CSV table of C-alpha atoms in Angstrom, one decimal:
chain,number,residue,atom,x,y,z
A,1,MET,CA,0.0,0.0,0.0
A,2,THR,CA,1.5,3.4,-1.0
A,3,HIS,CA,1.0,6.6,1.0
A,4,SER,CA,1.2,10.2,0.1
A,5,HIS,CA,4.3,12.0,1.4
A,6,ARG,CA,2.5,15.3,1.8
A,7,SER,CA,2.7,16.8,5.2
A,8,SER,CA,-0.4,17.6,7.2
A,9,ALA,CA,0.2,21.3,6.6
A,10,GLU,CA,0.3,20.6,2.8
A,11,VAL,CA,-2.9,18.6,3.0
A,12,LEU,CA,-4.7,21.5,4.8
A,13,ALA,CA,-3.3,24.0,2.3
A,14,ALA,CA,-4.7,21.9,-0.6
A,15,SER,CA,-8.2,21.4,1.0
A,16,SER,CA,-11.2,23.0,-0.6
A,17,ASP,CA,-13.5,25.5,1.1
A,18,ALA,CA,-16.4,23.0,0.7
A,19,GLU,CA,-14.6,20.7,3.1
A,20,TRP,CA,-14.9,23.2,5.9
A,21,TYR,CA,-17.9,24.4,8.0
A,22,GLU,CA,-18.4,27.3,10.3
A,23,LEU,CA,-19.1,26.6,14.0
A,24,LYS,CA,-22.5,27.8,15.2
A,25,GLN,CA,-22.6,30.7,17.7
A,26,ASP,CA,-25.5,29.0,19.5
A,27,ASN,CA,-23.0,26.2,20.4
A,28,LEU,CA,-20.2,28.4,21.5
A,29,ILE,CA,-19.6,29.4,25.2
A,30,TYR,CA,-17.4,32.4,25.7
A,31,ILE,CA,-15.6,32.1,29.0
A,32,THR,CA,-13.9,35.4,30.1
A,33,LEU,CA,-11.5,35.0,33.0
A,34,ASN,CA,-11.0,37.9,35.5
A,35,ASN,CA,-7.6,38.4,34.1
A,36,GLY,CA,-9.3,39.4,30.8
A,37,ARG,CA,-8.3,36.3,28.9
A,38,LEU,CA,-10.8,34.4,26.8
A,39,VAL,CA,-11.6,30.7,26.4
A,40,VAL,CA,-14.2,29.5,23.9
A,41,MET,CA,-15.9,26.1,24.3
A,42,GLU,CA,-18.2,24.3,21.9
A,43,LEU,CA,-21.1,22.3,23.2
A,44,ASN,CA,-22.0,18.9,21.8
A,45,ASP,CA,-25.7,18.4,21.3
A,46,THR,CA,-25.3,14.9,19.8
A,47,PHE,CA,-23.8,13.2,22.8
A,48,ALA,CA,-25.0,15.3,25.7
A,49,PRO,CA,-28.0,17.3,24.6
A,50,GLN,CA,-29.6,17.9,28.0
A,51,HIS,CA,-26.3,19.0,29.5
A,52,ALA,CA,-25.7,21.3,26.6
A,53,ASP,CA,-29.2,22.9,27.0
A,54,GLN,CA,-28.6,23.3,30.8
A,55,ILE,CA,-25.3,25.0,30.1
A,56,ARG,CA,-27.0,27.4,27.7
A,57,ARG,CA,-29.6,28.2,30.5
A,58,LEU,CA,-26.9,28.8,33.0
A,59,ALA,CA,-24.9,31.0,30.7
A,60,LYS,CA,-28.1,33.1,29.9
A,61,ALA,CA,-28.7,33.5,33.6
A,62,ALA,CA,-25.1,34.7,34.1
A,63,TYR,CA,-24.8,31.9,36.7
A,64,TRP,CA,-21.0,31.5,36.6
A,65,ASP,CA,-20.1,35.2,36.9
A,66,GLY,CA,-17.7,35.4,39.8
A,67,VAL,CA,-17.3,31.7,40.5
A,68,PRO,CA,-13.7,30.4,41.2
A,69,VAL,CA,-11.4,28.2,39.2
A,70,TYR,CA,-10.9,26.0,42.2
A,71,ARG,CA,-9.0,23.0,40.7
A,72,VAL,CA,-5.9,22.8,38.5
A,73,GLN,CA,-4.4,19.3,38.6
A,74,ASP,CA,-1.2,18.8,36.7
A,75,ASN,CA,-1.5,16.6,33.6
A,76,TYR,CA,-5.3,16.2,34.2
A,77,VAL,CA,-7.9,18.9,34.5
A,78,VAL,CA,-8.9,22.5,35.2
A,79,GLN,CA,-12.2,22.7,37.0
A,80,PHE,CA,-14.5,25.6,37.9
A,81,GLY,CA,-18.0,26.1,39.2
A,82,ALA,CA,-20.2,27.2,42.1
A,83,LEU,CA,-19.8,24.2,44.4
A,84,ASP,CA,-18.3,24.8,47.8
A,85,TYR,CA,-16.4,21.6,48.4
A,86,ALA,CA,-16.1,22.2,52.1
A,87,THR,CA,-19.8,22.0,52.6
A,88,ASP,CA,-20.8,20.1,49.4
A,89,THR,CA,-23.3,22.8,48.6
A,90,LEU,CA,-23.7,25.3,45.8
A,91,MET,CA,-22.6,28.9,46.6
A,92,LYS,CA,-25.5,30.2,44.6
A,93,PRO,CA,-28.9,28.7,43.8
A,94,LEU,CA,-29.7,27.2,40.4
A,95,PRO,CA,-31.8,29.4,38.1
A,96,PRO,CA,-35.6,28.6,38.1
A,97,ASP,CA,-35.4,27.0,34.6
A,98,ALA,CA,-32.6,24.5,35.5
A,99,VAL,CA,-33.7,20.9,35.3
A,100,LYS,CA,-32.7,17.6,36.7
A,101,LEU,CA,-30.2,16.0,34.3
A,102,PRO,CA,-29.8,12.3,33.4
A,103,ALA,CA,-26.4,10.7,33.0
A,104,GLU,CA,-25.4,11.2,29.3
A,105,PHE,CA,-22.4,8.9,29.2
A,106,THR,CA,-23.2,7.0,25.9
A,107,ILE,CA,-25.6,7.1,23.0
A,108,PRO,CA,-26.7,4.4,20.6
A,109,ALA,CA,-24.1,3.9,17.9
A,110,HIS,CA,-26.2,2.6,15.1
A,111,SER,CA,-27.2,6.0,13.6
A,112,LEU,CA,-23.8,7.7,13.9
A,113,GLN,CA,-21.5,8.4,11.0
A,114,MET,CA,-18.0,7.8,12.2
A,115,MET,CA,-14.7,8.4,10.4
A,116,ALA,CA,-13.2,5.3,11.9
A,117,LEU,CA,-9.5,4.7,12.5
A,118,GLU,CA,-8.1,1.4,11.5
A,119,ASP,CA,-6.1,1.1,14.7
A,120,VAL,CA,-6.8,-1.2,17.6
A,121,ASP,CA,-7.8,0.7,20.8
A,122,ALA,CA,-7.4,-0.5,24.3
A,123,HIS,CA,-10.7,1.0,25.6
A,124,ALA,CA,-13.1,0.6,22.7
A,125,ASP,CA,-14.1,-1.7,19.9
A,126,ARG,CA,-13.6,1.1,17.4
A,127,VAL,CA,-12.5,4.7,17.6
A,128,GLY,CA,-12.6,7.6,15.3
A,129,PHE,CA,-14.3,11.0,14.8
A,130,VAL,CA,-18.0,11.9,14.9
A,131,ASN,CA,-18.7,15.4,13.6
A,132,GLY,CA,-15.2,16.5,14.6
A,133,TYR,CA,-15.1,14.9,18.0
A,134,PRO,CA,-12.9,12.0,19.1
A,135,ALA,CA,-15.3,9.1,19.9
A,136,GLY,CA,-15.3,5.4,20.7
A,137,ILE,CA,-17.8,2.6,20.2
A,138,LYS,CA,-18.1,-0.3,22.6
A,139,GLY,CA,-20.8,-2.8,21.9
A,140,ASP,CA,-23.8,-0.9,20.6
A,141,GLN,CA,-23.0,2.3,22.4
A,142,ALA,CA,-20.9,5.3,21.4
A,143,PHE,CA,-19.2,7.8,23.6
A,144,LEU,CA,-16.8,10.9,23.5
A,145,VAL,CA,-13.2,10.3,24.5
A,146,HIS,CA,-11.3,12.2,27.1
A,147,CYS,CA,-8.6,13.7,24.9
A,148,TYR,CA,-6.8,17.0,25.6
A,149,GLY,CA,-9.2,19.9,25.5
A,150,MET,CA,-12.4,17.9,26.0
A,151,VAL,CA,-14.9,19.3,28.6
A,152,GLY,CA,-17.0,17.3,31.0
A,153,ALA,CA,-19.6,17.9,33.7
A,154,ALA,CA,-18.3,16.8,37.1
A,155,ARG,CA,-20.6,14.6,39.2
A,156,ASP,CA,-20.9,13.0,42.6
A,157,ASP,CA,-21.1,9.2,43.1
A,158,ALA,CA,-24.6,8.9,41.6
A,159,PRO,CA,-24.4,8.7,37.8
A,160,ASP,CA,-27.1,11.3,37.5
A,161,SER,CA,-25.8,13.7,40.0
A,162,SER,CA,-24.4,16.3,37.6
A,163,ASN,CA,-26.3,19.6,37.3
A,164,ALA,CA,-23.8,21.0,34.8
A,165,THR,CA,-22.6,23.8,37.1
A,166,GLU,CA,-19.2,22.2,37.7
A,167,LEU,CA,-17.2,21.8,34.5
A,168,TYR,CA,-13.7,20.4,33.9
A,169,VAL,CA,-11.4,20.8,30.9
A,170,MET,CA,-8.8,18.2,30.1
A,171,ILE,CA,-5.2,19.7,30.2
A,172,GLY,CA,-3.1,16.5,30.2
A,173,GLN,CA,-2.6,13.2,28.5
A,174,PRO,CA,-5.8,11.2,27.5
A,175,ALA,CA,-7.7,10.0,30.6
A,176,ARG,CA,-9.4,7.1,28.9
A,177,HIS,CA,-10.2,5.4,32.3
A,178,ILE,CA,-13.0,7.9,32.7
A,179,ASP,CA,-14.6,7.4,29.3
A,180,ARG,CA,-18.2,6.3,29.7
A,181,GLN,CA,-18.1,7.4,33.4
A,182,ILE,CA,-19.0,11.1,33.0
A,183,SER,CA,-21.1,13.3,30.7
A,184,VAL,CA,-18.7,14.8,28.2
A,185,VAL,CA,-20.4,18.0,27.1
A,186,GLY,CA,-18.0,19.6,24.5
A,187,ARG,CA,-14.5,20.8,23.9
A,188,VAL,CA,-12.4,23.9,24.0
A,189,VAL,CA,-11.9,25.4,20.5
A,190,HIS,CA,-9.9,28.5,21.5
A,191,GLY,CA,-7.7,29.7,24.3
A,192,ILE,CA,-7.0,26.5,26.2
A,193,GLU,CA,-3.5,27.8,26.9
A,194,GLN,CA,-5.2,30.3,29.3
A,195,LEU,CA,-6.2,27.3,31.4
A,196,SER,CA,-3.3,24.9,30.9
A,197,SER,CA,-0.7,27.5,32.0
A,198,LEU,CA,-2.4,28.2,35.4
A,199,PRO,CA,-0.5,27.5,38.6
A,200,ARG,CA,-1.3,24.0,39.9
A,201,GLY,CA,-3.4,23.5,42.9
A,202,THR,CA,-1.6,22.8,46.2
A,203,GLY,CA,-4.2,20.5,47.7
A,204,ALA,CA,-5.2,16.9,47.1
A,205,MET,CA,-6.1,16.2,43.4
A,206,GLY,CA,-5.1,19.8,42.4
A,207,PHE,CA,-7.8,21.6,44.5
A,208,PHE,CA,-6.7,24.9,45.9
A,209,GLU,CA,-6.7,25.6,49.6
A,210,ALA,CA,-9.4,27.9,50.8
A,211,GLY,CA,-9.0,31.3,49.2
A,212,GLY,CA,-5.9,30.2,47.3
A,213,HIS,CA,-7.4,29.8,43.8
A,214,PRO,CA,-5.5,31.8,41.1
A,215,LEU,CA,-8.5,33.5,39.4
A,216,ASP,CA,-12.2,33.6,39.0
A,217,ILE,CA,-14.6,33.4,36.1
A,218,GLN,CA,-15.6,37.0,35.1
A,219,SER,CA,-18.4,35.9,32.8
A,220,ILE,CA,-19.7,33.0,30.7
A,221,ARG,CA,-22.0,33.9,27.8
A,222,LEU,CA,-23.5,32.1,24.9
A,223,GLY,CA,-22.1,33.2,21.5
A,224,SER,CA,-25.5,33.9,20.0
A,225,ASP,CA,-26.2,36.3,22.9
A,226,LEU,CA,-23.2,38.4,22.2
A,227,PRO,CA,-23.0,41.3,19.7
A,228,LYS,CA,-21.4,40.3,16.4
A,229,SER,CA,-18.5,42.6,17.3
A,230,ALA,CA,-17.7,40.4,20.3
A,231,GLN,CA,-18.0,37.1,18.5
A,232,LEU,CA,-15.2,35.0,17.1
A,233,ARG,CA,-15.9,33.0,13.9
A,234,PHE,CA,-14.3,29.6,13.5
A,235,ARG,CA,-14.2,27.1,10.7
A,236,ALA,CA,-13.5,23.4,11.1
A,237,LEU,CA,-12.3,20.8,8.7
A,238,ASP,CA,-15.1,18.2,8.1
A,239,THR,CA,-13.9,14.9,9.6
A,240,ASN,CA,-15.8,13.0,6.9
A,241,SER,CA,-14.0,14.9,4.1
A,242,GLN,CA,-11.3,13.4,1.9
A,243,SER,CA,-8.9,16.0,3.1
A,244,PHE,CA,-9.3,14.9,6.7
A,245,VAL,CA,-8.6,11.3,5.7
A,246,GLN,CA,-5.5,12.5,4.0
A,247,PHE,CA,-4.6,14.6,7.0
A,248,VAL,CA,-4.9,11.5,9.2
A,249,ASN,CA,-2.7,9.5,6.8
A,250,ALA,CA,-0.1,12.3,6.8
A,251,ARG,CA,0.1,12.1,10.6
A,252,ARG,CA,0.2,8.3,10.4
A,253,HIS,CA,3.1,8.1,8.0
A,254,MET,CA,5.4,11.1,8.9
A,255,GLN,CA,8.8,10.6,7.3
A,256,GLY,CA,11.7,12.4,5.7
A,257,GLY,CA,13.2,15.7,6.7
A,258,TRP,CA,13.6,15.8,10.5
A,259,PHE,CA,12.5,12.1,11.0
A,260,ALA,CA,15.5,9.8,11.4
A,261,ALA,CA,13.4,6.6,11.4
A,262,PRO,CA,10.0,5.7,10.2
A,263,VAL,CA,7.2,6.3,12.7
A,264,SER,CA,5.0,3.3,13.7
A,265,GLY,CA,2.2,4.0,11.3
A,266,ARG,CA,-0.2,3.7,14.2
A,267,LEU,CA,-2.4,6.3,15.8
A,268,GLY,CA,-4.4,6.7,18.9
A,269,VAL,CA,-7.7,8.7,18.6
A,270,CYS,CA,-6.2,11.5,20.7
A,271,ASP,CA,-3.1,11.7,18.4
A,272,VAL,CA,-5.1,13.6,15.8
A,273,ARG,CA,-7.3,16.6,16.3
A,274,GLN,CA,-9.8,18.2,14.0
A,275,THR,CA,-8.3,21.4,12.6
A,276,ILE,CA,-10.2,24.5,13.7
A,277,GLN,CA,-9.2,28.0,12.5
A,278,VAL,CA,-10.3,31.5,13.4
A,279,ILE,CA,-12.0,33.2,10.4
A,280,GLU,CA,-10.3,36.5,10.0
A,281,GLY,CA,-12.2,39.7,9.0
């Protein structure tokens, strides 16, 4: 079997505009930190629709304004929200339109279109990409995978104990042991370096001691609620496109130039990320 020697950058440069799509502002959550920095998260309505809707409700209610970033665990997660861990109670009540959420760990796999990788995976029968997201299939159920930049809704012991107020962002190596254990609600598409570069928590599991957290959330807003002047536009390479297939192959068969030896030709689902670009102008 022969493979193209084009680099992933060359594949992207040769892609057609028709292979890209614009992210919808109604799915984008703009997280402004109180140091003025911006993080943008995309919600996933396919795998966690009820959590996504709850997050939209909380954003519209300005629920997270002023809450702390209370956990930064090295090689794992950044977490924020309104939960007071000392008392296990919320520091502010949920808005009236908040609802009880089910566990949204998996969905039926039969109706999904997955760009599947050929590689064997230790945690799933198959892995690949569903609408840009790294995903796995085990049996007849599909789930999102805990790669770098993925966002989940923290919970207590009960599977349905998440209310979507406590969100974590993956800032380390893939945490595949928590796949299918937590509702994964989306991913960071812009500004993750604003979170991954934060000082690490000094307490157990990266939690900060009382009053020691590095910064607070200034505001969290839904993109469609912002004026156009405050919106960022993004485009993403369709993971069902021919260019994405070529992009994956380019990453799988890197050779020449700097490489002194052939790479393995194998990929994990977290070794490749959908390309997302800011649309300028």
